[in-house]
Amino acid sequence: MILTVTMNPAYDMTYRVEHFERGRAHRVRSVDQRLGGRGINVTRVLNQLGKYARATGFADHSFAAAAELEMPVDFVHALPWVRRTVVISESDDGTATALWEPGPRISEPHAIDQLRVRVAGMLSDMNGMVIAGSLPGGVGPGFPAELARTALAAGVPTICDFDGAALELAAKVPGIVLTPNTEELERLTGLPATTIPEILTAVEPLITDGVAAVIVTRGGAGMVAVTPTRAWSAALPQPLAGNPTGAGDAAVAAIIAALATGPATDWPDMLADAVATSAAAVVIPVAGEIDRVLRERLLPTVRVRELEFVTLRH
């Protein structure tokens, strides 16, 4: 069983238009609304991969009730309302433009304590945990790192997938797995991370300080995974066009599914699966869904290459 923690969920709105152009009115061809947030998307993909996942975090009563119809959930009802995210998906070339609302401030004064107790109580049944997405007002940036420490102390592999100050503090948790994209890695380290050598240079201090692994997502260029002793790159021969929203969440789902099976993780196989799963999300116009047939077809085509990497950690 895998636990996902989403503290600032959202209603994901997807507007499909032929071509989006600033400063003019558009006729929307279709609209999708679904429950979202990074952890919610991870939960959905895990369930599609045949893994049992439970979602927790903060929500309002309406969002929690709607989520319960889709997946196992155990939310703390602490938000006065749930934000929206809007993606404008263009059918002519697959371009996606996203607008993210910041979200509300938690309204329940004991919400953080409630979530802390709830997560701790579920860890004995969990084989993996993902903490993902932004934080609502009133939640300090150190809280995700605190939950990660609790999970790791219980022997539960944990991925942190977010940005900013919360990521900086999570990177100080020994044994944590981080899954930043290149922009998030650059903000975290203050170093460029465009090329593979730059990524390895940026990641090295994180690994030396105790991070168990860093898997850097690079969009159509694939991924780079770095552990204390080895590193790999993985990519498709050709990137797929489509909506990248949710592709990173699909990759996180594949990674935690592998880590949850035990310490003898085959990293090249896991990385190949993460790339194929991520690509299988790109062709779906909404986040949190993958094309499972396409995933199986892409998996043997992923090119995994071991990289030369040296760390002073050992």
Short mmCIF file of C-alpha atoms in Angstrom, two decimals:
data_model
loop_
_atom_site.label_atom_id
_atom_site.label_comp_id
_atom_site.label_asym_id
_atom_site.label_seq_id
_atom_site.Cartn_x
_atom_site.Cartn_y
_atom_site.Cartn_z
CA MET A 1 0.00 0.00 0.00
CA ILE A 2 1.23 3.51 -0.85
CA LEU A 3 0.20 6.74 0.86
CA THR A 4 0.04 10.06 -0.97
CA VAL A 5 -0.14 13.42 0.82
CA THR A 6 -1.69 16.40 -0.99
CA MET A 7 -2.01 19.50 1.18
CA ASN A 8 -3.25 21.96 -1.47
CA PRO A 9 -5.52 19.98 -3.83
CA ALA A 10 -7.31 21.51 -6.79
CA TYR A 11 -10.11 21.15 -9.23
CA ASP A 12 -8.30 20.70 -12.54
CA MET A 13 -10.03 22.45 -15.43
CA THR A 14 -8.96 21.64 -18.99
CA TYR A 15 -10.20 23.87 -21.81
CA ARG A 16 -9.58 22.57 -25.33
CA VAL A 17 -9.29 25.13 -28.11
CA GLU A 18 -8.04 24.93 -31.67
CA HIS A 19 -5.37 27.60 -31.15
CA PHE A 20 -4.89 29.92 -28.17
CA GLU A 21 -4.00 33.54 -28.83
CA ARG A 22 -3.61 36.28 -26.23
CA GLY A 23 -5.99 39.22 -26.40
CA ARG A 24 -8.87 37.58 -28.25
CA ALA A 25 -12.00 35.57 -27.49
CA HIS A 26 -11.92 31.81 -28.05
CA ARG A 27 -14.61 29.24 -28.65
CA VAL A 28 -13.89 26.32 -26.32
CA ARG A 29 -14.35 22.96 -28.01
CA SER A 30 -14.72 20.96 -24.78
CA VAL A 31 -14.19 21.25 -21.02
CA ASP A 32 -13.05 18.68 -18.46
CA GLN A 33 -13.18 19.16 -14.71
CA ARG A 34 -11.66 16.64 -12.33
CA LEU A 35 -10.15 16.40 -8.90
CA GLY A 36 -6.46 17.22 -8.94
CA GLY A 37 -3.29 18.13 -7.14
CA ARG A 38 0.02 16.32 -7.56
CA GLY A 39 -0.65 13.67 -4.94
CA ILE A 40 -4.15 13.01 -6.26
CA ASN A 41 -2.72 12.48 -9.74
CA VAL A 42 -0.08 10.12 -8.35
CA THR A 43 -2.81 8.14 -6.59
CA ARG A 44 -4.82 7.79 -9.79
CA VAL A 45 -1.85 6.57 -11.80
CA LEU A 46 -0.85 4.11 -9.07
CA ASN A 47 -4.32 2.63 -9.18
CA GLN A 48 -4.05 2.31 -12.96
CA LEU A 49 -0.73 0.51 -12.45
CA GLY A 50 -2.48 -2.00 -10.23
CA LYS A 51 -1.08 -0.60 -6.96
CA TYR A 52 -3.25 0.13 -3.94
CA ALA A 53 -2.87 3.80 -2.97
CA ARG A 54 -4.59 5.93 -0.34
CA ALA A 55 -4.74 9.73 -0.50
CA THR A 56 -4.61 12.05 2.50
CA GLY A 57 -3.90 15.72 3.11
CA PHE A 58 -6.13 18.77 3.50
CA ALA A 59 -9.44 19.37 1.70
CA ASP A 60 -12.92 20.77 2.23
CA HIS A 61 -15.95 18.53 2.74
CA SER A 62 -17.09 18.67 -0.90
CA PHE A 63 -13.70 17.77 -2.36
CA ALA A 64 -13.19 14.95 0.14
CA ALA A 65 -16.63 13.50 -0.60
CA ALA A 66 -16.03 13.64 -4.36
CA ALA A 67 -12.59 12.07 -3.99
CA GLU A 68 -14.02 9.23 -1.92
CA LEU A 69 -16.11 8.19 -4.92
CA GLU A 70 -12.90 7.68 -6.96
CA MET A 71 -10.23 6.37 -4.59
CA PRO A 72 -9.46 5.45 -0.98
CA VAL A 73 -9.06 8.76 0.90
CA ASP A 74 -8.63 10.02 4.45
CA PHE A 75 -8.52 13.83 4.27
CA VAL A 76 -8.41 16.33 7.12
CA HIS A 77 -11.26 18.77 6.47
CA ALA A 78 -9.30 21.97 6.98
CA LEU A 79 -9.76 24.13 3.85
CA PRO A 80 -12.57 26.68 3.45
CA TRP A 81 -12.57 25.94 -0.27
CA VAL A 82 -10.40 24.18 -2.87
CA ARG A 83 -8.56 26.09 -5.57
CA ARG A 84 -8.72 25.55 -9.31
CA THR A 85 -6.05 25.04 -11.92
CA VAL A 86 -6.80 25.82 -15.54
CA VAL A 87 -5.02 24.25 -18.52
CA ILE A 88 -5.69 25.55 -22.03
CA SER A 89 -4.90 22.69 -24.39
CA GLU A 90 -4.43 23.52 -28.07
CA SER A 91 -5.47 20.82 -30.51
CA ASP A 92 -3.44 22.12 -33.47
CA ASP A 93 0.00 21.47 -31.95
CA GLY A 94 -0.57 20.10 -28.43
CA THR A 95 0.65 23.23 -26.64
CA ALA A 96 -0.67 23.60 -23.08
CA THR A 97 -0.92 26.85 -21.10
CA ALA A 98 -1.53 26.55 -17.35
CA LEU A 99 -2.92 28.94 -14.74
CA TRP A 100 -2.48 27.94 -11.08
CA GLU A 101 -4.56 29.52 -8.31
CA PRO A 102 -2.63 29.86 -5.02
CA GLY A 103 -5.27 28.22 -2.84
CA PRO A 104 -6.78 29.21 0.52
CA ARG A 105 -5.45 29.34 4.05
CA ILE A 106 -6.28 26.40 6.33
CA SER A 107 -9.30 27.22 8.47
CA GLU A 108 -8.96 24.53 11.16
CA PRO A 109 -6.51 25.59 13.91
CA HIS A 110 -5.51 22.00 14.75
CA ALA A 111 -5.32 20.77 11.14
CA ILE A 112 -1.55 20.26 11.10
CA ASP A 113 -1.65 18.20 14.29
CA GLN A 114 -4.52 16.15 12.88
CA LEU A 115 -2.65 15.37 9.67
CA ARG A 116 0.54 14.60 11.61
CA VAL A 117 -1.31 12.04 13.74
CA ARG A 118 -3.22 10.63 10.78
CA VAL A 119 -0.10 10.01 8.70
CA ALA A 120 1.79 8.48 11.63
CA GLY A 121 -1.13 6.14 12.31
CA MET A 122 -1.19 4.83 8.74
CA LEU A 123 2.55 4.26 8.24
CA SER A 124 2.56 0.75 9.72
CA ASP A 125 0.43 -0.38 6.76
CA MET A 126 2.42 1.48 4.09
CA ASN A 127 5.22 0.38 1.77
CA GLY A 128 5.82 3.83 0.33
CA MET A 129 4.80 7.49 0.68
CA VAL A 130 4.67 10.48 -1.66
CA ILE A 131 4.34 14.06 -0.43
CA ALA A 132 3.57 16.24 -3.42
CA GLY A 133 2.39 19.66 -4.48
CA SER A 134 2.20 23.15 -3.03
CA LEU A 135 1.20 24.16 0.49
CA PRO A 136 -1.88 26.14 1.52
CA GLY A 137 -1.55 29.24 3.65
CA GLY A 138 -0.90 28.51 7.29
CA VAL A 139 1.29 25.45 6.64
CA GLY A 140 4.98 26.06 7.21
CA PRO A 141 7.55 24.86 4.63
CA GLY A 142 9.09 22.49 7.18
CA PHE A 143 5.98 20.36 7.65
CA PRO A 144 6.52 18.11 4.60
CA ALA A 145 10.08 17.41 5.76
CA GLU A 146 8.74 16.52 9.20
CA LEU A 147 6.30 14.00 7.71
CA ALA A 148 9.09 12.58 5.56
CA ARG A 149 11.34 12.07 8.61
CA THR A 150 8.53 10.26 10.40
CA ALA A 151 7.95 7.95 7.44
CA LEU A 152 11.63 7.19 6.92
CA ALA A 153 12.06 6.47 10.63
CA ALA A 154 9.30 3.87 10.20
CA GLY A 155 11.17 2.31 7.26
CA VAL A 156 8.80 3.68 4.61
CA PRO A 157 10.50 4.89 1.37
CA THR A 158 9.41 8.48 0.78
CA ILE A 159 9.42 10.78 -2.24
CA CYS A 160 9.10 14.57 -1.91
CA ASP A 161 7.85 16.28 -5.07
CA PHE A 162 7.44 20.03 -4.63
CA ASP A 163 9.33 23.30 -4.99
CA GLY A 164 10.69 26.28 -3.11
CA ALA A 165 11.46 26.46 0.60
CA ALA A 166 9.71 23.15 1.29
CA LEU A 167 12.04 21.39 -1.15
CA GLU A 168 15.10 23.04 0.42
CA LEU A 169 14.12 21.68 3.83
CA ALA A 170 13.16 18.24 2.49
CA ALA A 171 16.59 17.99 0.83
CA LYS A 172 18.11 17.99 4.33
CA VAL A 173 16.24 14.81 5.35
CA PRO A 174 18.62 11.81 5.22
CA GLY A 175 17.28 9.01 3.05
CA ILE A 176 14.73 11.09 1.16
CA VAL A 177 14.12 10.67 -2.58
CA LEU A 178 13.63 13.88 -4.57
CA THR A 179 12.02 14.19 -8.02
CA PRO A 180 12.56 17.78 -9.20
CA ASN A 181 12.36 18.97 -12.76
CA THR A 182 15.36 20.92 -14.07
CA GLU A 183 13.93 24.32 -13.11
CA GLU A 184 13.18 23.15 -9.57
CA LEU A 185 16.68 21.69 -9.27
CA GLU A 186 18.21 24.98 -10.40
CA ARG A 187 16.20 26.90 -7.81
CA LEU A 188 17.16 24.38 -5.13
CA THR A 189 20.89 24.37 -5.81
CA GLY A 190 21.50 27.74 -7.46
CA LEU A 191 23.36 25.89 -10.23
CA PRO A 192 22.51 25.40 -13.92
CA ALA A 193 20.91 22.06 -14.72
CA THR A 194 20.32 22.05 -18.47
CA THR A 195 22.81 19.42 -19.56
CA ILE A 196 23.50 16.04 -18.01
CA PRO A 197 26.95 17.09 -16.71
CA GLU A 198 25.36 20.17 -15.13
CA ILE A 199 22.68 18.01 -13.49
CA LEU A 200 25.32 15.68 -12.02
CA THR A 201 27.26 18.65 -10.66
CA ALA A 202 24.13 20.18 -9.13
CA VAL A 203 22.98 16.91 -7.57
CA GLU A 204 26.33 15.87 -6.07
CA PRO A 205 26.09 18.05 -2.90
CA LEU A 206 22.56 16.77 -2.24
CA ILE A 207 23.72 13.16 -2.39
CA THR A 208 26.76 13.94 -0.26
CA ASP A 209 24.48 15.47 2.39
CA GLY A 210 22.40 12.30 2.66
CA VAL A 211 19.67 12.34 0.00
CA ALA A 212 19.05 8.73 -1.05
CA ALA A 213 18.35 9.53 -4.70
CA VAL A 214 17.51 12.41 -7.01
CA ILE A 215 15.48 11.70 -10.14
CA VAL A 216 15.48 14.78 -12.36
CA THR A 217 12.70 15.00 -14.95
CA ARG A 218 13.70 16.74 -18.19
CA GLY A 219 10.47 16.82 -20.20
CA GLY A 220 10.91 15.31 -23.64
CA ALA A 221 14.62 14.74 -22.94
CA GLY A 222 13.78 12.03 -20.39
CA MET A 223 15.20 11.69 -16.88
CA VAL A 224 18.44 11.47 -14.93
CA ALA A 225 18.60 9.35 -11.76
CA VAL A 226 21.43 9.73 -9.27
CA THR A 227 22.10 7.53 -6.22
CA PRO A 228 25.10 7.60 -3.85
CA THR A 229 27.05 5.17 -6.02
CA ARG A 230 25.64 5.22 -9.55
CA ALA A 231 23.75 7.39 -12.04
CA TRP A 232 21.75 6.82 -15.23
CA SER A 233 19.98 8.75 -17.95
CA ALA A 234 16.88 7.46 -19.74
CA ALA A 235 14.86 8.77 -22.65
CA LEU A 236 12.68 7.74 -25.54
CA PRO A 237 14.27 7.75 -29.01
CA GLN A 238 11.86 10.56 -29.90
CA PRO A 239 9.77 12.66 -27.48
CA LEU A 240 5.98 12.50 -27.78
CA ALA A 241 3.85 15.59 -28.42
CA GLY A 242 0.93 16.30 -26.13
CA ASN A 243 -0.08 17.80 -22.81
CA PRO A 244 2.82 17.58 -20.31
CA THR A 245 0.57 18.39 -17.35
CA GLY A 246 0.63 15.36 -15.09
CA ALA A 247 3.56 13.66 -16.80
CA GLY A 248 5.77 14.27 -13.78
CA ASP A 249 3.09 12.86 -11.47
CA ALA A 250 2.93 9.71 -13.60
CA ALA A 251 6.71 9.34 -13.33
CA VAL A 252 6.54 9.70 -9.53
CA ALA A 253 3.86 7.00 -9.41
CA ALA A 254 6.10 4.59 -11.32
CA ILE A 255 9.09 5.40 -9.11
CA ILE A 256 7.32 4.94 -5.77
CA ALA A 257 5.68 1.74 -7.05
CA ALA A 258 9.18 0.33 -7.64
CA LEU A 259 10.67 1.63 -4.39
CA ALA A 260 7.76 0.16 -2.43
CA THR A 261 8.71 -3.36 -3.51
CA GLY A 262 11.83 -3.33 -1.34
CA PRO A 263 15.47 -2.24 -1.20
CA ALA A 264 16.59 -4.40 -4.14
CA THR A 265 15.26 -1.91 -6.68
CA ASP A 266 16.54 -2.39 -10.23
CA TRP A 267 17.23 1.26 -11.01
CA PRO A 268 17.65 0.99 -14.81
CA ASP A 269 14.35 -0.92 -15.09
CA MET A 270 12.62 1.53 -12.75
CA LEU A 271 13.89 4.51 -14.72
CA ALA A 272 12.77 2.99 -18.01
CA ASP A 273 9.33 2.36 -16.55
CA ALA A 274 9.14 5.93 -15.22
CA VAL A 275 9.98 7.36 -18.67
CA ALA A 276 7.42 5.13 -20.42
CA THR A 277 4.73 5.89 -17.83
CA SER A 278 5.41 9.61 -18.06
CA ALA A 279 5.19 9.51 -21.86
CA ALA A 280 1.94 7.55 -21.63
CA ALA A 281 0.51 10.48 -19.66
CA VAL A 282 1.57 13.10 -22.21
CA VAL A 283 -0.82 11.73 -24.86
CA ILE A 284 -3.80 12.04 -22.48
CA PRO A 285 -5.27 15.58 -22.41
CA VAL A 286 -5.99 15.50 -18.64
CA ALA A 287 -3.63 14.90 -15.71
CA GLY A 288 -3.72 11.72 -13.65
CA GLU A 289 -4.37 9.33 -16.53
CA ILE A 290 -2.08 7.18 -18.66
CA ASP A 291 -2.48 5.18 -21.86
CA ARG A 292 -1.58 1.75 -20.49
CA VAL A 293 -1.33 0.13 -23.92
CA LEU A 294 1.06 2.84 -25.10
CA ARG A 295 3.10 2.49 -21.89
CA GLU A 296 3.69 -1.21 -22.59
CA ARG A 297 4.60 -0.46 -26.19
CA LEU A 298 7.07 2.30 -25.25
CA LEU A 299 8.79 0.48 -22.40
CA PRO A 300 11.19 -1.64 -24.51
CA THR A 301 12.16 1.41 -26.58
CA VAL A 302 13.44 3.49 -23.64
CA ARG A 303 17.19 3.98 -23.83
CA VAL A 304 18.93 3.77 -20.45
CA ARG A 305 22.59 4.72 -20.18
CA GLU A 306 24.82 4.55 -17.11
CA LEU A 307 26.68 7.78 -16.34
CA GLU A 308 30.02 8.35 -14.67
CA PHE A 309 29.31 9.76 -11.22
CA VAL A 310 31.52 10.10 -8.15
CA THR A 311 30.38 11.32 -4.74
CA LEU A 312 32.30 11.84 -1.51
CA ARG A 313 29.42 10.49 0.55
CA HIS A 314 31.12 7.12 1.04
#
